[in-house]
Amino acid sequence: MAVLGIGLSSILALANKKLHIFEDPRIEQVDDLLPHANCGACGFPGCRAFAEELVAGDVTPGACPVSSSECVATIAGLLGIEAGAREKRVARLACAGGKNVTRMRANYAGLSTCRGASLVAGGGKGCPWGCLGLDDCMAACPFDAITMDENELPVVDEDKCTACGACVLACPKHLFSLHDVNHRLWVACMNNERGAAAKKQCEAACIGCGLCAKDAAEGLIEITGNLAQIDFGRIEAANMDAIQRCPTGAIVWLDKEQGPIIGAKAVEARQKAAAKAAEEAAAAAAAKQETA
Amino acid sequence: MAQNFVLGHTFSHGVHPPEHKKGTRTEPIERLGFAPTLVVPLAQHIGAPAKAVVAKKQEVARGELIAEAGGFVSVPMHAPAAGTVTKIDLALIASGSMAPAVYIKVDPEASQEALEGEPFDIEAAAPGDLVGAVQQAGLVGLGGAAFPTHVKMTVPEGKTIDTVLANGCECEPYLTCDHRLMLEQKDELFAGLAIALKATGADRAIIGIEDNKQDALALLRDSVPHGLPIFVAPVKTKYPQGAEKMLIKALLNREVPSGGLPMDVNVACFNVSTLAQMAALLPKRQGLIERVVTVTGPGVRKPGNYLIPLGTPLQFILDHVGLTDDARQVILGGPMMGPSVSSLDVPTTKGVSGILALTQKELDDRPKQVYPCIKCGSCVEACPLYLNPSLLGALARKEEYEAMEQGYHLNDCFECASCTYVCPSNIPLVQYFRIAKSMNRERKAAKRK
């Protein structure tokens, strides 16, 4: 027994020497410093793979959007490389159709996920492009950066968002995309319908009227497929003038503190619509009372 | 006659949902009038969408070509009625998305005679010409899948077809359109089979009919034309007997390999409606412009089998047959596999075999609470493809979608819903599988980018 033990252990010892693979010890050190969110935002499959690329010198630590600046500086110091440029990017939702403004065309009663709903006749939302509001993005976000507001529309916390892209993949309507955090002018709509038809589906739909394009710097906004589209190459020229005359509030200014700001015209239109709805509700209630 | 009543061939596993066919099985096919505006989506079939060849304000005759095939796996569209093209624009389709469609305002004055092309001599035509003519006719599988028929008829080099199957099972509850068609258009069905035999070079054809349609079985068996190698075979009434793979298993005891096609086991399978339309359209080179649809369900006042022009909005059809006040849900196709619609503006397309209206009562009867899986194995015994729905469901809950595909044959599931039907815990298994397939598709698309 003892001989067998010594024999086998010497084989193991030999194998350990013979089959040893050298690994740069810095990979382990760098990996320890990374956040271990394994979110994939850097473009590599997990933190370990990113650490290997860092040590190989193919990327700079700044490419990790989750690590703090101190952490990035530490890694850069350890490896003796530059920290690299850090562009803060965030996920942006191209829909403003909360349940306060969008009509419903059917009542969906199945599995309560957006993807499930979208596979059953596109869900119940009146706008075929719009957000279904069943929280798939919130569930997919590994950083708790997405919350649902009172109108069942997701809100992205710019500080927490690392642009990992989990929500981009999760949304069955493809409403999320990753953008530079400084892109403040934003079209919160994907509806390709013509004006009247789009308005029928959602009060906050882009009707393709082109007022924003006229008020903005030349070439910044273009109308294609009945929808305003921003040329992000010219985003430097953007200012709040573009949103002021939008009749529906589809084009917004994403303020860091206040959230999406809609133009004066849209505010007016929303107030009118709310007043009308209240009036109709009151009339309906009165009629009901009369019949009773 | 006695042999009609022996226990039919079948596959193992499957389920027995209530049939609900009594309401319409004796109703003769009735022609429905034209809606004021017809909406013809350019993508009514599996494959590339058709390309519109008409312009706004153009006048079209009934049966005129309005869109040509967008590739090999694609078919052309024909005008379902004479009238004017008002626009080519987005329209809401059954999947809930917006897709390009040709809008035709029907001209009430115009002659609604279907346009006839040059006569086509089927007897003299080569198999390749027949296949081309089938594509030109815009034919797709009318059983519900809407897969272009000519693709199934094209036998690639190195493969042979020895048997053509005509699928007259109609295993979905409520639907009776194929049943009526077999009773009323038997000559077209046989003529269609003769075309399919010639085009594929098969030696024999078998019409498979579920044994709950004894009248159709007897009628077809007694009237098979002389000289044609056509056999009529009863199969057991069981869901999903009408699925291509299950019918092949039942009649020929051949198994289509995982990820394969019927062609891999030398079979071509067509729905009986498709074959009947083939025989009706080909001799005059006409296009598919209408189909038989069973409009039924507890929410319908006048259920029946209607010959409906393609592109007719559901609202028009349901106005004609009358909805009860408590009708709440409309399903296209049968209740097992048919998708619900979210709007009655959706037009009838080539793949719509039934329109089913359910009432508040059926919705209330539906189990609401989902319980955990108790590992009873009912779903394993129900799955006609020998998958393990219970395990797949557990993986789906953990969002292990790639493992479902790679390790457990998710993509072989054709979503017959037998597992969901038998699950005592009301787990929406098929819904999970559809989500999983959809996520896998998107992941692959994202990776390609």
mmCIF file of C-alpha atoms in Angstrom, chain A residues 114-262:
data_model
loop_
_atom_site.group_PDB
_atom_site.id
_atom_site.type_symbol
_atom_site.label_atom_id
_atom_site.label_comp_id
_atom_site.label_asym_id
_atom_site.label_seq_id
_atom_site.Cartn_x
_atom_site.Cartn_y
_atom_site.Cartn_z
ATOM 1 C CA CYS A 114 -42.221 41.322 -22.455
ATOM 2 C CA ARG A 115 -40.845 38.583 -24.677
ATOM 3 C CA GLY A 116 -43.742 36.285 -23.852
ATOM 4 C CA ALA A 117 -46.225 39.052 -24.626
ATOM 5 C CA SER A 118 -44.495 40.071 -27.827
ATOM 6 C CA LEU A 119 -44.751 36.486 -29.103
ATOM 7 C CA VAL A 120 -48.525 36.569 -28.669
ATOM 8 C CA ALA A 121 -49.700 38.986 -31.359
ATOM 9 C CA GLY A 122 -47.122 41.557 -30.272
ATOM 10 C CA GLY A 123 -48.656 42.151 -26.842
ATOM 11 C CA GLY A 124 -51.585 44.379 -25.983
ATOM 12 C CA LYS A 125 -50.010 47.795 -26.461
ATOM 13 C CA GLY A 126 -51.703 49.961 -29.086
ATOM 14 C CA CYS A 127 -48.378 50.864 -30.681
ATOM 15 C CA PRO A 128 -46.735 47.814 -32.319
ATOM 16 C CA TRP A 129 -43.284 49.339 -31.742
ATOM 17 C CA GLY A 130 -43.813 50.477 -28.171
ATOM 18 C CA CYS A 131 -42.541 49.392 -24.780
ATOM 19 C CA LEU A 132 -44.678 46.606 -23.271
ATOM 20 C CA GLY A 133 -43.775 47.578 -19.723
ATOM 21 C CA LEU A 134 -43.466 44.036 -18.334
ATOM 22 C CA ASP A 135 -39.992 44.500 -16.835
ATOM 23 C CA ASP A 136 -37.753 42.257 -18.973
ATOM 24 C CA CYS A 137 -35.055 44.955 -19.082
ATOM 25 C CA MET A 138 -35.266 45.554 -15.348
ATOM 26 C CA ALA A 139 -34.848 41.825 -14.686
ATOM 27 C CA ALA A 140 -31.958 41.574 -17.146
ATOM 28 C CA CYS A 141 -29.977 44.524 -15.767
ATOM 29 C CA PRO A 142 -27.142 43.174 -13.599
ATOM 30 C CA PHE A 143 -26.539 46.591 -12.004
ATOM 31 C CA ASP A 144 -30.075 47.495 -10.889
ATOM 32 C CA ALA A 145 -29.815 50.557 -13.107
ATOM 33 C CA ILE A 146 -33.317 50.155 -14.552
ATOM 34 C CA THR A 147 -36.472 50.867 -12.591
ATOM 35 C CA MET A 148 -40.058 51.122 -13.805
ATOM 36 C CA ASP A 149 -41.835 54.450 -13.388
ATOM 37 C CA GLU A 150 -45.499 54.971 -12.476
ATOM 38 C CA ASN A 151 -46.475 54.629 -16.151
ATOM 39 C CA GLU A 152 -44.730 51.260 -16.502
ATOM 40 C CA LEU A 153 -41.895 52.687 -18.560
ATOM 41 C CA PRO A 154 -38.285 51.807 -17.708
ATOM 42 C CA VAL A 155 -36.028 54.568 -16.389
ATOM 43 C CA VAL A 156 -32.250 54.175 -16.707
ATOM 44 C CA ASP A 157 -30.106 55.467 -13.840
ATOM 45 C CA GLU A 158 -27.177 57.080 -15.672
ATOM 46 C CA ASP A 159 -24.831 56.651 -12.723
ATOM 47 C CA LYS A 160 -25.467 52.947 -12.301
ATOM 48 C CA CYS A 161 -25.665 52.062 -16.004
ATOM 49 C CA THR A 162 -22.438 50.594 -17.375
ATOM 50 C CA ALA A 163 -23.635 50.122 -20.943
ATOM 51 C CA CYS A 164 -23.192 46.356 -20.672
ATOM 52 C CA GLY A 165 -25.951 45.839 -23.207
ATOM 53 C CA ALA A 166 -28.002 43.271 -21.272
ATOM 54 C CA CYS A 167 -31.158 45.336 -21.744
ATOM 55 C CA VAL A 168 -30.429 45.796 -25.456
ATOM 56 C CA LEU A 169 -30.597 42.020 -25.877
ATOM 57 C CA ALA A 170 -33.492 41.533 -23.467
ATOM 58 C CA CYS A 171 -35.942 43.992 -25.054
ATOM 59 C CA PRO A 172 -38.049 42.104 -27.638
ATOM 60 C CA LYS A 173 -38.987 45.396 -29.296
ATOM 61 C CA HIS A 174 -35.352 46.472 -29.647
ATOM 62 C CA LEU A 175 -35.969 49.791 -27.963
ATOM 63 C CA PHE A 176 -32.645 50.097 -26.129
ATOM 64 C CA SER A 177 -29.384 51.260 -27.656
ATOM 65 C CA LEU A 178 -26.086 52.368 -26.133
ATOM 66 C CA HIS A 179 -25.148 56.032 -26.379
ATOM 67 C CA ASP A 180 -22.605 58.492 -25.115
ATOM 68 C CA VAL A 181 -23.997 59.978 -21.903
ATOM 69 C CA ASN A 182 -23.520 63.489 -23.326
ATOM 70 C CA HIS A 183 -26.024 62.841 -26.110
ATOM 71 C CA ARG A 184 -28.868 64.749 -24.530
ATOM 72 C CA LEU A 185 -31.147 65.259 -27.514
ATOM 73 C CA TRP A 186 -33.124 62.056 -28.028
ATOM 74 C CA VAL A 187 -36.028 60.768 -30.106
ATOM 75 C CA ALA A 188 -38.044 58.627 -27.710
ATOM 76 C CA CYS A 189 -40.071 56.851 -30.364
ATOM 77 C CA MET A 190 -39.754 54.093 -32.965
ATOM 78 C CA ASN A 191 -43.202 54.415 -34.580
ATOM 79 C CA ASN A 192 -43.003 54.341 -38.376
ATOM 80 C CA GLU A 193 -46.696 55.039 -38.933
ATOM 81 C CA ARG A 194 -47.915 58.179 -40.679
ATOM 82 C CA GLY A 195 -48.886 61.139 -38.496
ATOM 83 C CA ALA A 196 -52.576 60.560 -37.832
ATOM 84 C CA ALA A 197 -52.243 56.806 -37.481
ATOM 85 C CA ALA A 198 -49.267 57.153 -35.124
ATOM 86 C CA LYS A 199 -51.142 59.697 -33.000
ATOM 87 C CA LYS A 200 -54.061 57.288 -32.785
ATOM 88 C CA GLN A 201 -51.771 54.653 -31.306
ATOM 89 C CA CYS A 202 -49.917 56.857 -28.838
ATOM 90 C CA GLU A 203 -50.112 60.497 -27.803
ATOM 91 C CA ALA A 204 -46.339 60.655 -27.453
ATOM 92 C CA ALA A 205 -45.612 59.184 -30.917
ATOM 93 C CA CYS A 206 -43.395 60.951 -33.422
ATOM 94 C CA ILE A 207 -45.677 62.013 -36.256
ATOM 95 C CA GLY A 208 -42.827 62.917 -38.574
ATOM 96 C CA CYS A 209 -43.931 66.556 -38.895
ATOM 97 C CA GLY A 210 -40.349 67.775 -39.187
ATOM 98 C CA LEU A 211 -40.654 70.813 -36.881
ATOM 99 C CA CYS A 212 -37.696 69.616 -34.814
ATOM 100 C CA ALA A 213 -35.575 69.288 -37.935
ATOM 101 C CA LYS A 214 -36.378 72.885 -38.915
ATOM 102 C CA ASP A 215 -35.515 74.247 -35.478
ATOM 103 C CA ALA A 216 -32.275 72.301 -35.080
ATOM 104 C CA ALA A 217 -28.896 72.865 -36.683
ATOM 105 C CA GLU A 218 -28.796 71.862 -40.332
ATOM 106 C CA GLY A 219 -28.448 68.149 -40.928
ATOM 107 C CA LEU A 220 -28.770 67.258 -37.246
ATOM 108 C CA ILE A 221 -32.250 65.787 -37.529
ATOM 109 C CA GLU A 222 -33.718 64.057 -40.536
ATOM 110 C CA ILE A 223 -37.153 62.532 -41.042
ATOM 111 C CA THR A 224 -36.991 59.004 -42.400
ATOM 112 C CA GLY A 225 -39.881 56.552 -42.320
ATOM 113 C CA ASN A 226 -42.181 59.091 -40.640
ATOM 114 C CA LEU A 227 -39.735 59.275 -37.764
ATOM 115 C CA ALA A 228 -37.239 61.932 -36.663
ATOM 116 C CA GLN A 229 -33.714 60.566 -36.612
ATOM 117 C CA ILE A 230 -30.701 62.280 -35.059
ATOM 118 C CA ASP A 231 -27.323 62.239 -36.771
ATOM 119 C CA PHE A 232 -25.140 61.621 -33.725
ATOM 120 C CA GLY A 233 -22.072 62.684 -35.687
ATOM 121 C CA ARG A 234 -23.340 66.250 -35.418
ATOM 122 C CA ILE A 235 -24.657 65.991 -31.859
ATOM 123 C CA GLU A 236 -22.340 68.843 -30.753
ATOM 124 C CA ALA A 237 -24.731 71.273 -32.431
ATOM 125 C CA ALA A 238 -27.760 70.051 -30.471
ATOM 126 C CA ASN A 239 -29.618 72.327 -28.119
ATOM 127 C CA MET A 240 -33.036 72.540 -26.525
ATOM 128 C CA ASP A 241 -34.565 74.553 -29.391
ATOM 129 C CA ALA A 242 -35.308 71.357 -31.280
ATOM 130 C CA ILE A 243 -37.776 70.016 -28.743
ATOM 131 C CA GLN A 244 -39.814 73.179 -28.183
ATOM 132 C CA ARG A 245 -42.270 72.938 -31.072
ATOM 133 C CA CYS A 246 -42.725 69.128 -31.029
ATOM 134 C CA PRO A 247 -46.514 68.654 -30.770
ATOM 135 C CA THR A 248 -46.352 65.241 -29.102
ATOM 136 C CA GLY A 249 -43.230 65.235 -26.960
ATOM 137 C CA ALA A 250 -41.579 62.433 -28.908
ATOM 138 C CA ILE A 251 -38.294 64.315 -29.071
ATOM 139 C CA VAL A 252 -36.900 65.029 -25.618
ATOM 140 C CA TRP A 253 -33.943 66.570 -23.839
ATOM 141 C CA LEU A 254 -32.540 64.055 -21.369
ATOM 142 C CA ASP A 255 -31.496 66.133 -18.409
ATOM 143 C CA LYS A 256 -29.338 64.350 -15.867
ATOM 144 C CA GLU A 257 -31.256 65.662 -12.874
ATOM 145 C CA GLN A 258 -34.771 66.189 -14.191
ATOM 146 C CA GLY A 259 -35.007 63.237 -16.562
ATOM 147 C CA PRO A 260 -36.644 63.648 -19.978
ATOM 148 C CA ILE A 261 -37.846 67.209 -20.648
ATOM 149 C CA ILE A 262 -40.541 67.704 -23.285
#
